Amino acid sequence: MIRYFDGGMGSMLNLAAGELPEQLNLTDPERVFAVHRAYAEAGADIITANTFGANLLKYENCAEIVKAGVALAKKTGKRVALDLGPTGKLLKPLGDLDFDDCYSCYSEVVKAGAEGSDLVLIETMGDTYEIKAAMLAAKENCDLPIFVSMIFDEKGRLLTGADVRTAVAVVEGLGADVIGFNCGLGPKQMLPLVEELHKYSSTPIMVNPNAGLPESINGETVYNVEPDEFADYMEKIARLGVSYLGGCCGTTPAHIKALIERTRDIPARLPSYKPYTVVASSNESVTLGKKSVVIGERINPTGKKLLKQALRDNDFEYILKEGIKQKESGAHILDVNVGLPEIDEKAMLTKAVSELQSVISLPLQLDSSDPAAMESALRIYNGKPMINSVNGKEESMREIFPLAKKYGGVVVCLCLDENGIPETAKGRIKIAQKIINTAREYGIYKKDLAIDALTLTISTDNKNAVETLGVVDYVKNTLGVNTVLGVSNISFGLPNREAINTAFYTQALSAGLSGGIINPMSQSMMNAYYAHNALAGLDENCAEYIESAVTVDAATVQESKLSLFDAIVKGMKEESARSAKQLLETTEALEIIKQNIIPALDKVGDGFEKNTLFLPQLLMSADAAKAAFDEIKAHITLSSTPQVKGEKVIVATVEGDIHDIGKNIVKVLLQNYGFDVIDLGKDVKCEKVLEEALKNGVRLVGLSALMTTTVPNMEKTIKLLHENSEAKAVVGGAVLTKSYADMINADYYAKDAMETVRIAQEFFN
């Protein structure tokens, strides 16, 4: 049967300005318990502790607040969910919160609240990286079931850009017991997302929508879906097959009671097992299966003198360029191997993964024979990587499979064991079957394995190619497990190696190769790839083949140098700063800004608005632009040229609201478009906003609110500005809509940070 969560807490507490809901666990516990009791009486099976915003970043007495919150929920006699909400900060490299510090924040809550709780609820999450920090904190500090609930927009994207498929791959890979959605949307808007979730999730599903979308009536925030209408939509969601239902912002005990009455006779239904083999970064995923993928081999020091030297010199710009060139040449996944005897591989691999993920959205294949280095990289990896590799040796499987189970990943399995690599296909298949069976003992299914048949050069035995292809065919088409190969090994010791590599690659693709580890800058290899897909009916209307035939030759890409424009678009800070410094020798600062920086930001911003680029790329490009601006500012100072400041804009999170992710993103983008931004911070009183606007002659004020309970303070601030100044207000935040912004008399509504920039440009023009 379906189990039921409670509904909204903050909207039920009727918070006064400046009141923090979690603090009430200590200062007014009866008020909190009254809400819990009302939901319990409405029929909720699970009561969510009032710990959503309790963390060390907000409360010094976090542990005390959490323990009190769990105790209050426990008094209802129902199951208790220890509630972990977002920290309110973006993690590095997008923001300033370190992954380990984020983990520590959540660990403190789990340690304080696990006793007395029945499950950990990680909810309202818009960033897979923050989800990972919270899940690791829960897994490593308690043994409670973990429920993960995410907040998607109507386009089906998380704040940091992941779609449903990508998010499910990451969260399932980390071992969530239940996956679902809450907040942001009403049940009507959430319905198609639940259908999408069913398509990819093998994990039980929970759905806790808002009571529709917020409106402002007589200065109060209300939601537009009444209990009966809420129950109507939730019945449709229940019939899709869910295990848990409840409500979020704006829902009341009446909503939960109506929901239960309408759906109590609908049986809970677990999703079917989904066999998709998905590799993911923070916002991009690749599925191995019917159509082979290209795994770029260039970030591997074997036979590469320049890369070896770059690793010795800690030259990550070289590594980033190698990654970018492979992406531009058509790679879908990047292999990352930094193993050299004379360097600290653990530190180097961790750093390389972090640097690559700050610039490149492709998923990565972590390639190391050192288990300690592998775990270090897996821990900070944002997404679900390929893990290269495990083999049939008992020691290897004991070391690697627990890591794969804990952190999630698609494991590359080498067909060798204590006796080496069998010469025959039959011998390698036997090892593959052993690895597959052992993986299952660790709770790892076939979909999270990729068998590497191992490519041995034909220069030593002319049957080597035939035997390898026999393994690929059998594993893929009989065992039903995906396959990968390092293709270029086939030609060692022979002249004209590329001809052999290309022919073998084509044969392997025909045999069922799921992923080829190749050099994507090899034109002949990529030609073979696109031609095979067209011939195999995997390229509709031969579109990819035609596009590949008219793009710039890969060799040209390899030799090209990055301009300032390109460096900003790609988010490369050091390259951006270097290019700006060089340009300043021949070009006026203002011309550099007009001809390079602003056009680059516009290109990225346009991609963001068209949903082809996402928040990580937007922010990394902004950082690269800032690096260029810093060089320009330094040059102006040295040359005594007077600096012309842009128009002044105030940004602030309104009184009572301590979330500033959105506001900080807006600040960064406005600054990089040349605006002089005055950041008043978070929880800013309306009088302070007016005072600063008048003092600085500010004509445009940006106001942010994430909590429904603080939107009335936004309306109050707007009214004060309109009555006492000429300043106009642009508003934004997760709880706002265009109609809501109109109701509170905002002058402009920005659905995202980029639109705020566009509004500011038009306003001052």
Coordinates of C-alpha atoms in Angstrom, one line a residue, residues 11 49 106 128-129 179 280 287 289 368 405 433 453 458 524 550 572 575 603 641 664 682 744:
S11 CA 3.5 27.7 5.3
A49 CA 11.1 16.6 11.4
Y106 CA 25.2 17.1 6.6
T128 CA 23.4 16.3 -7.9
Y129 CA 26.7 17.2 -6.2
I179 CA 13.7 8.6 -5.4
A280 CA 26.8 10.8 -16.2
T287 CA 23.8 5.6 -22.5
G289 CA 23.8 0.1 -25.6
S368 CA 43.7 3.9 -12.4
K405 CA 28.6 0.0 -4.9
Q433 CA 31.1 -14.6 -16.5
A453 CA 37.7 -8.3 -24.0
I458 CA 48.1 -9.0 -34.2
S524 CA 39.9 8.0 -40.1
V550 CA 31.4 19.2 -43.3
M572 CA 39.0 28.4 -19.1
E575 CA 43.7 30.9 -20.7
K603 CA 26.9 33.4 -26.7
T641 CA 43.8 55.3 -17.3
N664 CA 24.8 35.4 -6.0
K682 CA 20.7 38.1 2.6
I744 CA 3.2 42.4 -5.6

